[in-house]
Coordinates of C-alpha atoms and ligand atoms in Angstrom, one line a residue:
M1 CA -23.6 -3.3 -9.9
K2 CA -19.9 -4.1 -9.6
R3 CA -17.8 -3.8 -12.7
K4 CA -15.5 -6.7 -13.5
I5 CA -11.8 -6.2 -14.0
V6 CA -10.0 -9.2 -15.6
L7 CA -6.2 -9.5 -15.2
Y8 CA -4.0 -12.0 -17.0
N9 CA -0.5 -13.2 -16.3
P10 CA 1.0 -14.8 -19.4
K11 CA 2.6 -18.3 -19.4
A12 CA 6.3 -18.2 -18.2
V13 CA 8.9 -20.5 -16.8
F14 CA 8.5 -21.3 -13.0
Y15 CA 5.5 -20.7 -10.8
T16 CA 6.4 -17.4 -9.1
M17 CA 3.2 -15.8 -7.9
P18 CA 1.9 -12.9 -10.1
L19 CA 2.8 -10.2 -7.7
G20 CA 2.5 -7.4 -10.2
L21 CA -1.1 -8.1 -10.9
M22 CA -1.9 -8.8 -7.3
A23 CA -0.3 -5.4 -6.4
V24 CA -2.4 -3.4 -8.8
A25 CA -5.6 -5.3 -8.1
S26 CA -5.2 -4.8 -4.3
C27 CA -5.5 -1.1 -4.7
L28 CA -8.9 -1.2 -6.4
D29 CA -12.1 -0.6 -4.5
R30 CA -13.8 -4.0 -3.9
E31 CA -17.1 -2.3 -3.3
R32 CA -17.1 -1.2 -6.9
Y33 CA -15.0 -3.8 -8.7
E34 CA -15.0 -7.5 -9.0
I35 CA -11.5 -8.8 -9.8
R36 CA -10.4 -11.9 -11.5
I37 CA -6.7 -12.8 -11.9
I38 CA -6.1 -15.5 -14.4
D39 CA -2.6 -17.1 -14.7
G40 CA -1.8 -18.7 -18.0
R41 CA 0.5 -21.2 -16.1
L42 CA -2.5 -22.6 -14.2
E43 CA -4.9 -23.0 -17.1
D44 CA -5.2 -25.7 -19.8
D45 CA -6.8 -23.2 -22.2
P46 CA -5.9 -19.7 -21.1
V47 CA -7.7 -18.0 -24.0
A48 CA -11.0 -19.8 -23.3
R49 CA -10.7 -19.1 -19.6
V50 CA -10.2 -15.3 -20.2
L51 CA -13.0 -15.1 -22.7
E52 CA -15.3 -16.8 -20.2
E53 CA -14.7 -14.0 -17.7
L54 CA -14.8 -11.1 -20.0
D55 CA -18.5 -10.7 -20.5
G56 CA -19.4 -7.3 -19.2
A57 CA -15.9 -6.5 -18.0
L58 CA -14.6 -3.0 -17.8
C59 CA -11.1 -3.9 -18.9
L60 CA -8.6 -6.6 -19.4
G61 CA -5.2 -5.9 -17.9
V62 CA -2.2 -8.0 -18.8
S63 CA 1.3 -8.1 -17.3
V64 CA 4.0 -8.4 -19.9
L65 CA 7.7 -9.5 -19.5
T66 CA 10.0 -9.2 -22.5
G67 CA 10.4 -12.4 -24.6
A68 CA 8.1 -15.4 -24.8
P69 CA 5.4 -14.1 -22.5
I70 CA 4.6 -11.4 -25.1
G71 CA 3.4 -14.1 -27.5
D72 CA 1.0 -15.5 -25.0
A73 CA -0.2 -12.0 -24.0
L74 CA -0.9 -11.3 -27.7
R75 CA -2.9 -14.5 -28.2
V76 CA -5.1 -13.6 -25.3
M77 CA -5.6 -9.9 -26.1
R78 CA -6.3 -10.6 -29.8
A79 CA -8.9 -13.2 -28.9
A80 CA -10.4 -10.8 -26.4
K81 CA -10.6 -7.9 -28.8
S82 CA -12.0 -10.1 -31.5
R83 CA -14.8 -11.3 -29.3
Y84 CA -15.4 -8.0 -27.5
P85 CA -14.2 -5.1 -29.7
E86 CA -15.4 -2.4 -27.2
L87 CA -13.3 -3.9 -24.4
T88 CA -10.4 -1.7 -23.2
T89 CA -7.1 -3.6 -23.0
V90 CA -4.3 -2.4 -20.8
C91 CA -0.7 -3.7 -20.7
G92 CA 1.6 -3.1 -17.7
G93 CA 4.9 -4.5 -16.5
W94 CA 8.5 -4.5 -17.9
H95 CA 8.0 -4.6 -21.6
P96 CA 5.3 -1.9 -21.8
S97 CA 7.5 0.2 -19.5
L98 CA 10.3 0.0 -22.0
F99 CA 8.2 0.3 -25.1
P100 CA 5.0 2.2 -24.1
T101 CA 4.2 3.7 -27.5
D102 CA 5.7 1.0 -29.8
M103 CA 3.4 -1.5 -28.2
L104 CA 0.4 0.5 -29.3
E105 CA 1.1 -0.4 -32.9
E106 CA -0.5 -3.7 -32.0
P107 CA -4.3 -3.1 -32.6
S108 CA -5.3 -5.3 -29.7
I109 CA -3.5 -3.1 -27.1
D110 CA -5.3 0.1 -26.2
I111 CA -3.3 1.5 -23.2
T112 CA 0.2 0.9 -21.8
V113 CA 1.2 1.6 -18.2
R114 CA 4.8 2.5 -17.3
G115 CA 6.7 1.5 -14.2
Q116 CA 5.0 1.3 -10.8
G117 CA 1.4 0.4 -11.5
E118 CA -0.6 0.7 -8.4
A119 CA -1.7 4.4 -8.5
T120 CA -1.8 4.6 -12.3
F121 CA -4.1 1.6 -12.7
T122 CA -6.4 2.8 -9.9
D123 CA -6.6 6.2 -11.6
L124 CA -7.1 4.6 -15.0
V125 CA -9.9 2.2 -13.9
S126 CA -11.9 5.0 -12.3
H127 CA -11.5 7.1 -15.5
L128 CA -12.6 4.2 -17.7
D129 CA -15.5 3.5 -15.3
R130 CA -16.7 7.1 -15.5
G131 CA -16.1 7.3 -19.3
E132 CA -13.7 10.2 -18.8
S133 CA -10.8 11.4 -21.0
L134 CA -7.4 9.8 -20.2
E135 CA -5.4 12.9 -20.8
S136 CA -4.8 13.7 -17.2
I137 CA -3.5 10.2 -16.2
C138 CA 0.2 10.3 -15.6
G139 CA 2.3 7.2 -16.5
I140 CA 0.2 5.9 -19.5
A141 CA 0.3 5.9 -23.2
Y142 CA -2.8 5.4 -25.4
R143 CA -4.2 5.9 -28.9
E144 CA -6.0 9.2 -29.6
A145 CA -7.5 9.7 -33.1
G146 CA -5.2 6.9 -34.3
D147 CA -2.0 8.4 -32.9
A148 CA 0.0 7.2 -29.9
R149 CA -0.1 9.7 -27.1
S150 CA 2.3 9.5 -24.2
N151 CA 1.3 11.2 -20.9
P152 CA 3.9 12.6 -18.5
E153 CA 5.7 10.3 -16.1
R154 CA 4.1 9.5 -12.7
P155 CA 6.6 10.0 -9.9
M156 CA 7.3 6.8 -8.0
M157 CA 5.2 6.7 -4.8
P158 CA 6.1 5.4 -1.4
M159 CA 5.0 1.8 -1.1
E160 CA 3.6 2.6 2.4
V161 CA 0.6 4.4 0.9
F162 CA -0.6 1.2 -0.9
P163 CA -2.7 -1.3 0.9
P164 CA -1.3 -4.8 1.7
V165 CA -1.3 -7.1 -1.3
D166 CA -4.3 -9.4 -1.2
Y167 CA -3.2 -13.0 -1.6
G168 CA -6.9 -14.0 -1.5
L169 CA -6.9 -13.0 -5.2
I170 CA -4.9 -16.1 -6.2
P171 CA -5.2 -19.8 -5.4
V172 CA -2.1 -19.8 -3.1
E173 CA -2.4 -23.6 -2.4
Q174 CA -2.2 -24.3 -6.2
Y175 CA 1.0 -22.4 -6.5
F176 CA 2.5 -24.3 -3.5
Q177 CA 1.6 -27.6 -5.3
L178 CA 3.1 -26.5 -8.6
K179 CA 6.2 -25.2 -6.9
G180 CA 6.5 -28.5 -5.0
V181 CA 7.1 -26.5 -1.7
R182 CA 5.0 -24.2 0.5
Q183 CA 6.9 -21.2 -0.7
L184 CA 5.3 -17.8 -0.7
D185 CA 6.5 -15.0 -3.0
Y186 CA 6.6 -11.6 -1.4
I187 CA 7.9 -8.1 -2.3
S188 CA 9.0 -5.5 0.2
S189 CA 10.6 -3.0 -2.1
T190 CA 10.4 -1.7 -5.7
G191 CA 13.2 -0.4 -8.0
C192 CA 16.9 -0.2 -7.4
L193 CA 19.4 2.5 -6.7
F194 CA 22.2 1.1 -8.9
R195 CA 23.1 1.7 -12.5
C196 CA 24.3 -1.6 -14.1
A197 CA 24.6 -1.0 -17.8
F198 CA 23.0 -4.4 -18.8
C199 CA 19.9 -4.0 -16.7
A200 CA 16.5 -2.3 -17.5
D201 CA 15.8 -1.3 -13.9
P202 CA 17.7 2.0 -14.0
F203 CA 15.7 2.9 -17.1
V204 CA 12.3 1.9 -15.7
Y205 CA 12.6 3.2 -12.1
K206 CA 15.2 6.0 -12.8
R207 CA 17.3 4.6 -10.0
G208 CA 14.5 5.1 -7.6
W209 CA 13.8 2.7 -4.7
Q210 CA 10.7 2.5 -2.5
A211 CA 10.0 0.1 0.3
I212 CA 7.6 -0.7 3.1
G213 CA 8.9 -0.3 6.6
P214 CA 10.2 -3.3 8.6
A215 CA 7.3 -3.2 11.1
R216 CA 4.6 -3.3 8.4
A217 CA 6.6 -5.9 6.4
A218 CA 6.7 -8.1 9.6
D219 CA 2.9 -7.6 10.3
E220 CA 2.1 -8.6 6.7
I221 CA 4.5 -11.6 6.8
E222 CA 3.1 -12.8 10.1
E223 CA -0.5 -12.6 8.9
L224 CA 0.4 -14.4 5.7
W225 CA 2.4 -17.1 7.6
Q226 CA -0.6 -17.7 10.0
R227 CA -2.9 -17.9 7.0
Y228 CA -0.9 -20.0 4.7
Q229 CA 1.6 -21.8 6.9
F230 CA 4.3 -21.4 4.3
E231 CA 7.7 -23.0 4.9
D232 CA 9.8 -20.6 2.8
L233 CA 9.5 -16.9 1.9
N234 CA 10.9 -15.8 -1.4
F235 CA 11.6 -12.0 -1.4
Q236 CA 11.3 -11.0 -5.0
D237 CA 12.8 -7.5 -4.4
E238 CA 15.5 -6.4 -6.9
T239 CA 17.9 -5.7 -4.0
F240 CA 16.5 -6.7 -0.7
F241 CA 19.7 -5.8 1.2
T242 CA 19.6 -2.1 0.2
Y243 CA 19.6 -0.7 3.8
K244 CA 21.2 -2.8 6.4
K245 CA 19.2 -1.3 9.3
R246 CA 16.0 -2.2 7.6
V247 CA 17.2 -5.7 6.9
A248 CA 18.2 -6.1 10.5
E249 CA 14.9 -4.9 11.8
I250 CA 13.0 -7.3 9.5
A251 CA 15.2 -10.2 10.7
E252 CA 14.7 -9.2 14.4
Q253 CA 10.9 -9.0 13.9
I254 CA 10.9 -12.5 12.4
L255 CA 12.8 -13.8 15.4
S256 CA 10.9 -11.9 18.1
R257 CA 7.5 -13.0 16.6
K258 CA 8.8 -16.6 16.5
L259 CA 7.9 -17.0 12.8
S260 CA 9.3 -20.2 11.7
F261 CA 10.2 -20.4 8.0
S262 CA 13.3 -20.1 5.9
W263 CA 13.8 -17.2 3.5
A264 CA 15.7 -16.2 0.4
A265 CA 16.5 -12.9 -1.3
T266 CA 18.7 -11.1 -3.8
M267 CA 21.9 -9.4 -2.6
R268 CA 24.6 -7.4 -4.2
A269 CA 28.2 -8.3 -3.2
D270 CA 28.9 -4.8 -1.8
Q271 CA 25.7 -5.0 0.3
G272 CA 26.9 -8.4 1.7
V273 CA 30.1 -6.8 2.8
R274 CA 28.4 -3.8 4.3
L275 CA 26.0 -6.0 6.2
G276 CA 28.8 -7.1 8.5
E277 CA 29.1 -10.3 10.6
D278 CA 26.5 -9.4 13.2
I279 CA 23.6 -8.7 10.8
F280 CA 24.6 -11.6 8.7
S281 CA 24.4 -13.9 11.7
L282 CA 21.0 -12.3 12.7
C283 CA 19.7 -12.9 9.2
K284 CA 20.8 -16.5 9.4
R285 CA 19.2 -17.0 12.8
S286 CA 15.9 -15.6 11.4
G287 CA 15.9 -18.2 8.6
L288 CA 18.0 -16.8 5.8
R289 CA 18.5 -19.9 3.6
R290 CA 19.9 -18.6 0.3
V291 CA 20.9 -15.4 -1.5
L292 CA 21.2 -14.7 -5.2
I293 CA 24.3 -12.6 -6.0
G294 CA 24.6 -11.1 -9.5
V295 CA 28.4 -11.3 -9.9
E296 CA 28.3 -11.0 -13.7
S297 CA 32.1 -11.1 -14.2
G298 CA 35.4 -12.0 -12.6
S299 CA 37.2 -9.4 -14.6
P300 CA 37.6 -5.9 -13.0
N301 CA 37.7 -4.4 -16.4
V302 CA 34.3 -5.9 -17.3
L303 CA 32.8 -5.0 -14.0
R304 CA 33.9 -1.4 -14.6
H305 CA 32.6 -1.4 -18.2
I306 CA 29.1 -2.7 -17.1
K307 CA 29.0 -0.2 -14.2
K308 CA 28.4 -3.0 -11.7
D309 CA 30.0 -0.9 -8.9
T310 CA 31.2 -4.0 -7.1
T311 CA 34.7 -5.5 -6.9
V312 CA 36.1 -9.0 -7.1
E313 CA 37.3 -8.6 -3.5
Q314 CA 33.7 -7.7 -2.4
I315 CA 32.4 -10.8 -4.2
V316 CA 34.9 -13.1 -2.5
T317 CA 34.3 -11.4 0.9
S318 CA 30.5 -11.8 0.8
A319 CA 31.0 -15.4 -0.4
E320 CA 33.2 -16.1 2.6
M321 CA 30.6 -14.6 4.9
C322 CA 27.9 -16.8 3.3
A323 CA 30.1 -19.9 3.7
R324 CA 30.8 -19.1 7.3
H325 CA 27.2 -18.6 8.2
G326 CA 26.0 -21.6 6.2
V327 CA 23.9 -19.6 3.7
A328 CA 23.5 -21.0 0.2
V329 CA 24.3 -18.8 -2.8
I330 CA 23.4 -18.8 -6.4
F331 CA 26.1 -16.6 -8.1
S332 CA 25.0 -15.5 -11.5
F333 CA 27.4 -14.7 -14.2
I334 CA 27.2 -13.2 -17.7
V335 CA 29.7 -14.1 -20.4
G336 CA 29.9 -12.6 -23.9
I337 CA 29.5 -9.0 -23.0
P338 CA 30.6 -6.9 -26.0
G339 CA 34.2 -5.9 -25.7
E340 CA 35.0 -8.7 -23.3
T341 CA 38.4 -10.4 -24.1
Y342 CA 39.3 -14.1 -23.8
D343 CA 41.4 -13.1 -20.8
D344 CA 38.4 -11.5 -19.2
V345 CA 36.4 -14.7 -19.7
M346 CA 39.2 -16.7 -18.1
Q347 CA 39.1 -14.4 -15.1
T348 CA 35.4 -15.2 -14.8
V349 CA 36.1 -18.9 -15.1
S350 CA 38.7 -18.6 -12.3
L351 CA 36.3 -16.8 -10.1
I352 CA 33.6 -19.4 -10.7
K353 CA 36.0 -22.2 -9.7
K354 CA 37.1 -20.3 -6.6
L355 CA 33.5 -19.7 -5.5
R356 CA 32.3 -23.3 -6.2
A357 CA 35.2 -24.7 -4.2
M358 CA 34.3 -22.6 -1.2
S359 CA 31.1 -24.4 -0.2
P360 CA 28.9 -27.3 -1.5
R361 CA 26.0 -24.9 -1.0
F362 CA 27.3 -22.5 -3.7
E363 CA 25.9 -22.8 -7.2
T364 CA 26.7 -20.7 -10.3
S365 CA 24.5 -19.9 -13.2
I366 CA 26.2 -18.8 -16.4
F367 CA 24.3 -16.9 -19.1
Y368 CA 25.4 -15.5 -22.4
Y369 CA 24.8 -11.7 -22.6
K370 CA 21.6 -10.8 -24.4
P371 CA 20.9 -7.2 -25.2
Y372 CA 18.0 -6.5 -22.9
P373 CA 15.9 -3.5 -23.9
G374 CA 16.2 -0.3 -21.9
S375 CA 19.8 -0.9 -20.7
T376 CA 22.7 1.5 -21.7
L377 CA 24.8 -1.5 -22.9
S378 CA 22.1 -2.6 -25.4
A379 CA 21.9 0.9 -26.8
E380 CA 25.1 0.1 -28.7
L381 CA 23.5 -3.1 -30.2
T382 CA 20.3 -1.9 -31.7
D383 CA 21.0 -3.9 -34.9
D384 CA 21.1 -7.1 -32.9
M385 CA 17.8 -6.5 -31.2
P386 CA 14.2 -7.3 -32.4
K387 CA 12.3 -4.5 -34.1
S388 CA 8.7 -5.5 -33.8
L389 CA 6.5 -6.9 -31.0
G390 CA 6.3 -10.2 -32.9
E391 CA 10.1 -10.4 -33.0
W392 CA 10.4 -9.5 -29.3
A393 CA 8.0 -12.4 -28.5
E394 CA 10.3 -14.8 -30.3
F395 CA 13.5 -13.6 -28.7
D396 CA 14.6 -16.4 -26.4
Y397 CA 16.1 -14.8 -23.2
V398 CA 16.2 -18.0 -21.2
Q399 CA 18.1 -20.4 -23.4
G400 CA 19.1 -18.6 -26.6
A401 CA 22.6 -18.9 -28.0
A402 CA 25.5 -16.5 -27.6
G403 CA 25.7 -13.2 -29.5
R404 CA 27.6 -12.8 -32.7
W405 CA 30.4 -11.0 -30.8
V406 CA 31.3 -14.1 -28.9
S407 CA 34.2 -15.9 -30.6
P408 CA 33.8 -19.6 -31.5
Q409 CA 36.8 -20.3 -29.2
T410 CA 35.1 -18.7 -26.2
Y411 CA 31.8 -20.3 -26.9
D412 CA 33.3 -23.8 -27.3
F413 CA 35.3 -23.4 -24.1
M414 CA 32.3 -22.1 -22.1
E415 CA 30.0 -24.8 -23.2
R416 CA 32.4 -27.5 -22.1
F417 CA 33.3 -25.6 -18.9
K418 CA 29.5 -25.2 -18.1
F419 CA 29.0 -28.9 -18.4
Y420 CA 31.9 -29.9 -16.1
N421 CA 31.4 -27.1 -13.7
R422 CA 28.0 -28.5 -12.9
Y423 CA 29.4 -31.8 -11.8
A424 CA 32.7 -30.7 -10.3
W425 CA 31.6 -29.3 -7.0
G426 CA 28.6 -29.8 -4.7
T427 CA 27.2 -33.0 -3.3
E428 CA 26.9 -35.8 -5.9
R429 CA 25.5 -39.2 -5.3
I430 CA 28.1 -41.9 -4.7
V431 CA 27.7 -43.4 -8.2
K432 CA 28.7 -40.1 -9.8
R433 CA 31.7 -39.4 -7.5
P434 CA 34.3 -40.7 -9.9
I435 CA 32.9 -38.4 -12.6
Q436 CA 32.9 -35.6 -10.1
M437 CA 36.6 -36.1 -9.4
L438 CA 37.4 -36.2 -13.0
A439 CA 35.2 -33.1 -13.7
R440 CA 37.0 -31.2 -10.9
W441 CA 40.4 -32.2 -12.3
R442 CA 39.3 -31.0 -15.8
C443 CA 38.0 -27.7 -14.4
R444 CA 41.2 -27.1 -12.4
H445 CA 43.3 -27.6 -15.5
N446 CA 40.9 -26.1 -18.0
W447 CA 41.3 -29.3 -20.0
F448 CA 38.1 -30.4 -21.7
S449 CA 39.4 -32.5 -24.6
W450 CA 38.0 -36.1 -25.1
P451 CA 34.8 -35.5 -23.2
V452 CA 34.0 -39.2 -22.9
E453 CA 32.2 -38.9 -19.5
K454 CA 30.1 -36.1 -21.0
A455 CA 28.9 -38.5 -23.7
I456 CA 28.3 -41.2 -21.1
L457 CA 26.3 -38.9 -18.9
Q458 CA 24.3 -37.5 -21.7
R459 CA 23.5 -41.0 -22.9
L460 CA 22.4 -42.1 -19.4
R461 CA 20.2 -39.1 -18.7
P462 CA 20.2 -36.2 -21.1
E463 CA 20.2 -32.9 -19.1
P464 CA 19.6 -29.3 -20.2
E465 CA 22.9 -27.5 -20.9
L466 CA 21.9 -24.5 -18.8
S467 CA 23.8 -24.4 -15.5
Ligands
B12_1 C1 9.4 -13.2 -10.5 C2 10.2 -12.8 -11.7 C3 10.2 -13.6 -12.8 C4 9.2 -14.7 -13.0 C5 7.9 -14.1 -13.6 C6 6.7 -14.3 -12.7 C7 5.4 -14.0 -13.4 N1 4.7 -13.0 -13.0 O1 5.0 -14.7 -14.3 C8 9.9 -15.6 -13.9 C9 10.7 -16.6 -13.1 C10 9.1 -16.4 -14.9 C11 10.9 -14.7 -14.6 C12 11.6 -15.0 -15.7 C13 12.6 -14.1 -16.2 N2 12.9 -12.9 -15.8 CO1 12.2 -12.1 -14.3 N3 11.8 -11.3 -12.7 C14 11.0 -11.6 -11.7 C15 11.3 -10.6 -10.5 C16 12.4 -11.1 -9.6 C17 10.1 -10.3 -9.7 C18 8.8 -9.9 -10.5 C19 7.8 -9.4 -9.5 O2 6.9 -10.2 -9.1 N4 7.9 -8.2 -9.0 C20 7.1 -7.6 -8.1 C21 5.9 -6.8 -8.7 C22 5.1 -6.1 -7.7 O3 6.5 -5.9 -9.6 P1 6.2 -5.9 -11.2 O4 5.9 -7.3 -11.7 O5 7.2 -5.1 -11.9 O6 4.8 -5.1 -11.2 C23 4.7 -3.7 -11.1 C24 4.8 -3.0 -12.4 O7 5.6 -3.6 -13.3 C25 3.4 -2.8 -12.8 N5 2.7 -3.9 -13.5 C26 3.1 -5.2 -13.7 N6 2.1 -5.9 -14.4 C27 1.1 -5.0 -14.6 C28 -0.1 -5.2 -15.3 C29 -0.9 -4.1 -15.5 C30 -2.2 -4.3 -16.2 C31 -0.6 -2.8 -14.9 C32 -1.5 -1.7 -15.0 C33 0.6 -2.7 -14.2 C34 1.5 -3.8 -14.1 O8 2.7 -2.6 -11.6 C35 3.3 -3.5 -10.6 C36 3.2 -2.8 -9.3 O9 3.9 -1.6 -9.2 C37 11.7 -9.3 -11.4 C38 12.4 -8.3 -10.6 C39 11.5 -7.4 -9.8 N7 11.7 -7.3 -8.5 O10 10.5 -6.9 -10.3 C40 12.5 -10.0 -12.5 C41 12.5 -9.3 -13.9 C42 11.1 -8.9 -14.2 N8 12.9 -10.4 -14.7 C43 13.7 -10.1 -15.6 C44 14.4 -11.1 -16.5 C45 15.6 -10.6 -17.2 C46 13.9 -12.4 -16.5 C47 14.5 -13.5 -17.3 C48 15.0 -13.2 -18.7 C49 15.7 -14.1 -16.5 C50 16.5 -15.2 -17.0 N9 17.7 -14.9 -17.5 O11 16.1 -16.3 -16.8 C51 13.4 -14.6 -17.3 C52 12.7 -14.8 -18.6 C53 11.4 -14.1 -18.8 C54 10.9 -14.6 -20.2 N10 11.1 -13.8 -21.2 O12 10.3 -15.6 -20.2 C55 14.0 -8.6 -15.7 C56 13.3 -7.8 -16.7 C57 12.8 -8.5 -17.9 C58 12.0 -7.7 -18.9 N11 12.5 -6.7 -19.6 O13 10.9 -8.1 -19.1 C59 13.6 -8.3 -14.2 C60 13.2 -6.8 -14.0 C61 14.9 -8.5 -13.4 C62 16.1 -7.7 -13.8 N12 16.4 -6.6 -13.1 O14 16.8 -8.0 -14.7 N13 11.0 -13.5 -13.9
SF4_2 S1 21.4 -5.7 -12.0 FE1 20.5 -5.6 -10.0 S2 21.8 -4.1 -8.9 FE2 22.2 -3.7 -11.0 S3 20.7 -2.1 -11.7 FE3 19.7 -4.1 -12.1 S4 18.5 -4.5 -10.3 FE4 20.0 -3.0 -9.7

C-alpha cells in the first residue's frame, strides 16, 4: 500500500505557486508514495484540511519562509502533532535553512532540511519509510535523545538530475483565478553567485548556482504551455540572467517553437549591461515583458558597503536598454541601511527620480532595511533581531517600520517622497493628471510641505503606503 506524504505551504501574501514543495514532491517515487500538497492560501480552514489528510501519513513536510508564514506553519504542525503524536514533521525552505537547530526547540518540529531539498527529502522519506536511522542523511538536523543533532552539509546537486516539476500536484487553474491572470510560476535555476551583504542567499547556497539547460527548460516550458495555455511565465529564479548564452538560447527556443506568451524575470544591473543590445532585443522578441532589478541604493558608498557589486552607471545603462526595448522594470530600493547618511539617501532619491522619468513602464519599490537572518550585514545587528521562533513569526518583513538607526528626518522625508513618487510618473487617469503634475513638481524640488493633495487623495481612496 502507498504511504501518504502531506506537504503544507503556509499562508503568505500573493499567489505564487508553491514551487519548493512541488520540487521536492516531484522527486518521490509515485509507485510508493501518495502526495498531497495543501496550500494555506487556498483553504478556508488550513488546519482542518491538513488534519483530514494526515490519517496514516508517513510525514508532514512544511515549507517555511521567515516572518508571518512561521506562525501559520506552527499552527498547522502543533495541531498535527497533537492529533498524531507519532507523525514525523519536517520543515524545509529558507527559515529552517538559516536556523536548522534553533527550530528544533519547537516540540512540534522533528526534522529540519537545509538548502536544496530534492535529494535530501527523497533520502529522508525512504529512511523514514524503512524505519532506519537518520544519521547518514546529509543536510538535515533532528533530535536524538532530546538533543539537536546536525548532520553534515549536502553538496548542491545539478538541477539536471532531478525530474521535471509535476504541476499536476497543484490546482493550477485555481492559482490562475486567484492571480487574476493565466500566469505560471517556473524556476530554471537555484542559488546565486553573488555576495550581497543584506541577503540570505550567499549563506544558504554558499554562492553556488545550479540550473537546467536551455533545451530542457524549453521542452518543459513548451509542455506546460500546451497543457495550461498560460499567458505569462514568471521565472522565480534569484538571478535568471546569470549566463547570457543560456538566456539567449532559452529566448531562441521560445521563438523557434512559436510559444506565444510574455515572461518576466529578475535581473542584476551588471547582468543587464553584459547582455548587450542583441540579446536584449532577442529576449524582447521572445516575450520579455518585465524585469525586476534590485538596485538597493543610488549611493556608490552604500553599494560598496553592501557588496552589491554593481555601479550606478550599470543601473542607468541597463535602465536605458530596458526603456529602448520597451521592457517594464520594477527597480527595488532599500533605505535605512545602517551607516547610511542623509546624503546617501538623497543620492538614492535622485536615482529613483531619474529612473522613474525614463519610462512610464518603470516602477520603483522602496523598503526600509530589515536585518534578514543569515546575511553578513545583519550579523552586526543581533540585538535588533528576534530571538525565538515565536518572535520571528511576528517580525513583519513586508510592511514593518524603519529600524531604530533611521533618523526621524530621513523617515519623515522618505514617507512623503514615497507617497508623491507613486503619483509623479507613469500613466495616471485624466482626473488625477493635475495631482500628477503637482507631485512631479514636488519630487523634482524635494518640497513636501503642506501636503494638501495627499490628504485629499487619502480621503477619496485610502491606499497602502507601500510603493
Ligand atoms: C515566490 C517567492 C515568494 C512568495 C512565496 C510563495 C510561497 N511558496 O508561498 C511570496 C510572494 C509570498 C514571497 C514573499 C516574500 N519573500 Co520571497 N521569494 C520568493 C522567491 C522569488 C521564489 C521562491 C520559490 O518558489 N523558489 C523556488 C523553489 C524551488 O525554491 P525554494 O522555495 O527555496 O525550495 C527549495 C528549498 O528551499 C527546499 N524546500 C523548500 N520548502 C521545503 C519544504 C520541505 C518539507 C523540504 C524538505 C524542503 C523544502 O527545497 C526546495 C527545492 O530545492 C524566492 C527566491 C528564490 N528563487 O527562491 C524569494 C525569497 C524566498 N523571498 C524572500 C523574501 C525576503 C521575501 C519577502 C520578505 C519580500 C518582501 N520584502 O516583500 C516576502 C515576505 C515573506 C513573508 N515573511 O511573508 C527571501 C528569503 C526570505 C526568508 N529568509 O525566508 C528570498 C530567498 C529572496 C531573497 N534572496 O531575498 N516570496
Ligand atoms: S540580492 Fe540577489 S544578487 Fe544579491 S546575493 Fe541575493 S540573490 Fe544574489
